[in-house]
Amino acid sequence: MASPEIDQLTQMLAKLPGLGPRSARRAVLHLLKKRETVLVPLMAALANVNERLTTCSTCGNVDTRDPCGVCRDDRRDRSLVCVVEEVADLWALERSGLFRGVYHVLGGRLSALDGVRPEDLGIETLASRVAQGGISEIILAMNATLEGQTTAHYVADRLATTSVKITQLAHGVPVGGELDYLDDGTLAQALKARLPV
Amino acid sequence: MASPEIDQLTQMLAKLPGLGPRSARRAVLHLLKKRETVLVPLMAALANVNERLTTCSTCGNVDTRDPCGVCRDDRRDRSLVCVVEEVADLWALERSGLFRGVYHVLGGRLSALDGVRPEDLGIETLASRVAQGGISEIILAMNATLEGQTTAHYVADRLATTSVKITQLAHGVPVGGELDYLDDGTLAQALKARLPV
């Protein structure tokens, strides 16, 4: 229907997470219609990011600077390190604005199925950060999935010989959540970790 | 949180139709993670389209060639012209694969609210296409909205003095649709246009 060049662009956009064939077509039509105000600036923004993109050598965050914005920020507590699986998790925590420490991005989770081994993740770099000193607490903030929790256990084991305090995010009833709709695993965790009122 | 460059890219993607802030963030993370296999090829595809993009001088379709792929196709019936509001409508008809004629894209619909007047649309170019001869039927395929139907009436009036046959898409119960969920307007049209079994 459209030209091969436009079809190719549509297919590439359709493969991005969060987009499908339909939204990709709508996005492409918008780009074609607003060439000067949308398409050209988008190309420039992509080129800008691509040119300057780097990974923070301290924490593994993606940024256009190294060290990244979080690691450069003097107001952050460098003795508190939150360990996450992916950059997306770091962004989610940053959006909440609740955490004032720094991060360590592992770059994935241990997975026998996907062939991800400990040496594929940033676990040794975390261990050497701890060995350098200055860190008092490591917060394990992996996903509450089987693989995420396996990874958390592995990291905790790896750091067991150090004196650093290791904690993990609390499991329980999400705020606003109804008991009736909760899975049994969450209910069991919430019951086990019950607190005095 | 992320660098200004990454934030800017996220905001630009979030403004595309079909995307929101959340899917834009997911898309950006994917782009950052798969830099060589996704980000760079996407930039190339955008540049390729931007460089070659043109509007068909015959029908108003967007393509990388002029005349466009539809107008160049020798197997299409040039005596049958389907008039649509937008390129998106042309694409929708092409995806169905049911129409073997050619198109005329008006580039919008008459709208007093948005200040779109007849001279802002490709109505005169349609009239000159008809005046050139060779067209036997004009199919009006505007949206079944108030503005779309106003536009259809206007186009029909403009071409009334010519000998060309003017038709419009049938209104009625959509295939697979349940009467109980149909609006009264569609029901009224379907009843009015009832056919002998």
PDB file of C-alpha atoms in Angstrom, chain B residues 36-179:
ATOM      1  CA  GLU B  36      22.834  -0.801  17.448  1.00  0.00           C
ATOM      2  CA  THR B  37      19.919  -3.049  16.462  1.00  0.00           C
ATOM      3  CA  VAL B  38      16.964  -0.708  17.086  1.00  0.00           C
ATOM      4  CA  LEU B  39      17.923   2.929  17.697  1.00  0.00           C
ATOM      5  CA  VAL B  40      20.368   3.326  14.785  1.00  0.00           C
ATOM      6  CA  PRO B  41      18.143   1.510  12.216  1.00  0.00           C
ATOM      7  CA  LEU B  42      15.143   3.582  13.376  1.00  0.00           C
ATOM      8  CA  MET B  43      17.106   6.775  12.829  1.00  0.00           C
ATOM      9  CA  ALA B  44      18.056   5.565   9.350  1.00  0.00           C
ATOM     10  CA  ALA B  45      14.438   4.649   8.519  1.00  0.00           C
ATOM     11  CA  LEU B  46      13.212   8.079   9.660  1.00  0.00           C
ATOM     12  CA  ALA B  47      15.923   9.845   7.655  1.00  0.00           C
ATOM     13  CA  ASN B  48      15.107   7.718   4.608  1.00  0.00           C
ATOM     14  CA  VAL B  49      11.402   8.561   4.785  1.00  0.00           C
ATOM     15  CA  ASN B  50      12.061  12.233   5.540  1.00  0.00           C
ATOM     16  CA  GLU B  51      14.414  12.573   2.606  1.00  0.00           C
ATOM     17  CA  ARG B  52      12.136  10.971   0.034  1.00  0.00           C
ATOM     18  CA  LEU B  53       8.711  11.859   1.390  1.00  0.00           C
ATOM     19  CA  THR B  54       6.392  13.534  -1.074  1.00  0.00           C
ATOM     20  CA  THR B  55       2.690  14.022  -1.727  1.00  0.00           C
ATOM     21  CA  CYS B  56       1.185  12.489  -4.852  1.00  0.00           C
ATOM     22  CA  SER B  57       0.297  15.396  -7.145  1.00  0.00           C
ATOM     23  CA  THR B  58      -2.619  13.389  -8.538  1.00  0.00           C
ATOM     24  CA  CYS B  59      -4.428  12.006  -5.492  1.00  0.00           C
ATOM     25  CA  GLY B  60      -2.804  13.557  -2.396  1.00  0.00           C
ATOM     26  CA  ASN B  61      -1.520  10.248  -0.978  1.00  0.00           C
ATOM     27  CA  VAL B  62       1.829  10.379   0.859  1.00  0.00           C
ATOM     28  CA  ASP B  63       4.536   8.267  -0.696  1.00  0.00           C
ATOM     29  CA  THR B  64       8.210   8.333  -1.551  1.00  0.00           C
ATOM     30  CA  ARG B  65       7.336   8.568  -5.250  1.00  0.00           C
ATOM     31  CA  ASP B  66       5.092  10.914  -7.257  1.00  0.00           C
ATOM     32  CA  PRO B  67       2.761   9.657  -8.670  1.00  0.00           C
ATOM     33  CA  CYS B  68       2.181   7.372  -5.667  1.00  0.00           C
ATOM     34  CA  GLY B  69       2.170   3.569  -5.731  1.00  0.00           C
ATOM     35  CA  VAL B  70      -1.616   3.421  -6.219  1.00  0.00           C
ATOM     36  CA  CYS B  71      -1.689   5.947  -9.076  1.00  0.00           C
ATOM     37  CA  ARG B  72       1.258   4.194 -10.807  1.00  0.00           C
ATOM     38  CA  ASP B  73      -0.376   0.752 -10.586  1.00  0.00           C
ATOM     39  CA  ASP B  74      -1.560  -0.181 -14.106  1.00  0.00           C
ATOM     40  CA  ARG B  75      -3.952  -2.837 -12.824  1.00  0.00           C
ATOM     41  CA  ARG B  76      -6.132  -0.247 -11.065  1.00  0.00           C
ATOM     42  CA  ASP B  77      -9.310   1.116 -12.552  1.00  0.00           C
ATOM     43  CA  ARG B  78      -8.680   4.841 -13.101  1.00  0.00           C
ATOM     44  CA  SER B  79     -12.320   5.509 -13.960  1.00  0.00           C
ATOM     45  CA  LEU B  80     -13.325   4.804 -10.350  1.00  0.00           C
ATOM     46  CA  VAL B  81     -12.221   7.404  -7.794  1.00  0.00           C
ATOM     47  CA  CYS B  82     -12.774   6.979  -4.057  1.00  0.00           C
ATOM     48  CA  VAL B  83     -12.756  10.297  -2.163  1.00  0.00           C
ATOM     49  CA  VAL B  84     -11.462  10.089   1.428  1.00  0.00           C
ATOM     50  CA  GLU B  85     -10.770  12.639   4.157  1.00  0.00           C
ATOM     51  CA  GLU B  86      -7.292  11.547   5.196  1.00  0.00           C
ATOM     52  CA  VAL B  87      -4.387   9.375   4.088  1.00  0.00           C
ATOM     53  CA  ALA B  88      -5.249   7.129   7.072  1.00  0.00           C
ATOM     54  CA  ASP B  89      -8.603   6.346   5.420  1.00  0.00           C
ATOM     55  CA  LEU B  90      -6.850   5.491   2.146  1.00  0.00           C
ATOM     56  CA  TRP B  91      -4.566   3.111   4.056  1.00  0.00           C
ATOM     57  CA  ALA B  92      -7.554   1.503   5.807  1.00  0.00           C
ATOM     58  CA  LEU B  93      -9.253   0.861   2.445  1.00  0.00           C
ATOM     59  CA  GLU B  94      -6.011  -0.471   0.952  1.00  0.00           C
ATOM     60  CA  ARG B  95      -5.549  -2.868   3.887  1.00  0.00           C
ATOM     61  CA  SER B  96      -8.973  -4.341   3.132  1.00  0.00           C
ATOM     62  CA  GLY B  97      -7.747  -5.063  -0.416  1.00  0.00           C
ATOM     63  CA  LEU B  98     -11.316  -4.686  -1.669  1.00  0.00           C
ATOM     64  CA  PHE B  99     -11.061  -1.530  -3.760  1.00  0.00           C
ATOM     65  CA  ARG B 100      -9.423  -1.677  -7.191  1.00  0.00           C
ATOM     66  CA  GLY B 101      -9.937   1.933  -8.267  1.00  0.00           C
ATOM     67  CA  VAL B 102      -7.866   5.010  -7.385  1.00  0.00           C
ATOM     68  CA  TYR B 103      -8.207   7.633  -4.649  1.00  0.00           C
ATOM     69  CA  HIS B 104      -8.531  11.316  -3.962  1.00  0.00           C
ATOM     70  CA  VAL B 105      -7.415  12.534  -0.527  1.00  0.00           C
ATOM     71  CA  LEU B 106      -9.125  15.767   0.543  1.00  0.00           C
ATOM     72  CA  GLY B 107      -6.742  16.359   3.442  1.00  0.00           C
ATOM     73  CA  GLY B 108      -9.447  16.944   6.048  1.00  0.00           C
ATOM     74  CA  ARG B 109     -13.121  17.729   6.439  1.00  0.00           C
ATOM     75  CA  LEU B 110     -15.160  20.929   6.364  1.00  0.00           C
ATOM     76  CA  SER B 111     -15.398  22.302   9.893  1.00  0.00           C
ATOM     77  CA  ALA B 112     -16.698  25.657  10.998  1.00  0.00           C
ATOM     78  CA  LEU B 113     -15.278  25.039  14.480  1.00  0.00           C
ATOM     79  CA  ASP B 114     -11.743  24.328  13.242  1.00  0.00           C
ATOM     80  CA  GLY B 115     -12.000  26.972  10.521  1.00  0.00           C
ATOM     81  CA  VAL B 116     -11.588  24.489   7.643  1.00  0.00           C
ATOM     82  CA  ARG B 117     -13.171  25.945   4.475  1.00  0.00           C
ATOM     83  CA  PRO B 118     -13.740  24.286   1.085  1.00  0.00           C
ATOM     84  CA  GLU B 119     -10.650  25.988  -0.370  1.00  0.00           C
ATOM     85  CA  ASP B 120      -8.493  24.360   2.345  1.00  0.00           C
ATOM     86  CA  LEU B 121      -9.363  20.892   1.020  1.00  0.00           C
ATOM     87  CA  GLY B 122      -8.511  19.221  -2.286  1.00  0.00           C
ATOM     88  CA  ILE B 123     -12.009  19.783  -3.698  1.00  0.00           C
ATOM     89  CA  GLU B 124     -10.997  21.959  -6.669  1.00  0.00           C
ATOM     90  CA  THR B 125      -8.241  19.510  -7.618  1.00  0.00           C
ATOM     91  CA  LEU B 126     -10.901  16.765  -7.575  1.00  0.00           C
ATOM     92  CA  ALA B 127     -13.136  18.895  -9.814  1.00  0.00           C
ATOM     93  CA  SER B 128     -10.282  19.399 -12.290  1.00  0.00           C
ATOM     94  CA  ARG B 129      -9.520  15.661 -12.255  1.00  0.00           C
ATOM     95  CA  VAL B 130     -13.164  15.064 -13.162  1.00  0.00           C
ATOM     96  CA  ALA B 131     -13.069  17.825 -15.827  1.00  0.00           C
ATOM     97  CA  GLN B 132     -10.077  16.148 -17.460  1.00  0.00           C
ATOM     98  CA  GLY B 133     -12.358  13.214 -18.227  1.00  0.00           C
ATOM     99  CA  GLY B 134     -11.898   9.450 -17.937  1.00  0.00           C
ATOM    100  CA  ILE B 135     -13.674   9.199 -14.574  1.00  0.00           C
ATOM    101  CA  SER B 136     -17.035   7.425 -14.565  1.00  0.00           C
ATOM    102  CA  GLU B 137     -17.787   7.149 -10.859  1.00  0.00           C
ATOM    103  CA  ILE B 138     -16.882   9.061  -7.690  1.00  0.00           C
ATOM    104  CA  ILE B 139     -17.343   7.111  -4.437  1.00  0.00           C
ATOM    105  CA  LEU B 140     -17.662   9.418  -1.435  1.00  0.00           C
ATOM    106  CA  ALA B 141     -16.033   7.595   1.503  1.00  0.00           C
ATOM    107  CA  MET B 142     -15.980  10.295   4.173  1.00  0.00           C
ATOM    108  CA  ASN B 143     -16.406   9.374   7.821  1.00  0.00           C
ATOM    109  CA  ALA B 144     -19.991   8.903   8.981  1.00  0.00           C
ATOM    110  CA  THR B 145     -19.696  11.955  11.223  1.00  0.00           C
ATOM    111  CA  LEU B 146     -21.539  15.257  10.945  1.00  0.00           C
ATOM    112  CA  GLU B 147     -18.476  16.981   9.477  1.00  0.00           C
ATOM    113  CA  GLY B 148     -17.687  14.077   7.171  1.00  0.00           C
ATOM    114  CA  GLN B 149     -21.213  14.011   5.797  1.00  0.00           C
ATOM    115  CA  THR B 150     -21.270  17.807   5.395  1.00  0.00           C
ATOM    116  CA  THR B 151     -18.088  17.489   3.357  1.00  0.00           C
ATOM    117  CA  ALA B 152     -19.642  14.688   1.264  1.00  0.00           C
ATOM    118  CA  HIS B 153     -22.680  16.864   0.502  1.00  0.00           C
ATOM    119  CA  TYR B 154     -20.452  19.763  -0.462  1.00  0.00           C
ATOM    120  CA  VAL B 155     -18.361  17.606  -2.816  1.00  0.00           C
ATOM    121  CA  ALA B 156     -21.516  16.085  -4.356  1.00  0.00           C
ATOM    122  CA  ASP B 157     -22.942  19.600  -4.940  1.00  0.00           C
ATOM    123  CA  ARG B 158     -19.668  20.803  -6.479  1.00  0.00           C
ATOM    124  CA  LEU B 159     -19.692  17.903  -8.962  1.00  0.00           C
ATOM    125  CA  ALA B 160     -23.460  17.989  -9.628  1.00  0.00           C
ATOM    126  CA  THR B 161     -23.054  19.780 -12.954  1.00  0.00           C
ATOM    127  CA  THR B 162     -20.738  17.054 -14.304  1.00  0.00           C
ATOM    128  CA  SER B 163     -21.979  13.818 -15.838  1.00  0.00           C
ATOM    129  CA  VAL B 164     -19.992  11.641 -13.444  1.00  0.00           C
ATOM    130  CA  LYS B 165     -21.917   9.163 -11.277  1.00  0.00           C
ATOM    131  CA  ILE B 166     -21.636   9.972  -7.563  1.00  0.00           C
ATOM    132  CA  THR B 167     -22.146   7.261  -4.929  1.00  0.00           C
ATOM    133  CA  GLN B 168     -21.414   6.928  -1.229  1.00  0.00           C
ATOM    134  CA  LEU B 169     -20.573   4.093   1.154  1.00  0.00           C
ATOM    135  CA  ALA B 170     -23.617   2.288   2.585  1.00  0.00           C
ATOM    136  CA  HIS B 171     -24.544   2.893   6.213  1.00  0.00           C
ATOM    137  CA  GLY B 172     -25.980   0.070   8.287  1.00  0.00           C
ATOM    138  CA  VAL B 173     -25.384  -2.642  10.847  1.00  0.00           C
ATOM    139  CA  PRO B 174     -21.653  -3.505  10.956  1.00  0.00           C
ATOM    140  CA  VAL B 175     -20.914  -7.153  10.174  1.00  0.00           C
ATOM    141  CA  GLY B 176     -20.750  -8.982  13.509  1.00  0.00           C
ATOM    142  CA  GLY B 177     -22.565  -6.118  15.227  1.00  0.00           C
ATOM    143  CA  GLU B 178     -25.409  -6.683  17.667  1.00  0.00           C
ATOM    144  CA  LEU B 179     -28.559  -4.572  17.321  1.00  0.00           C
TER     145      LEU B 179
END
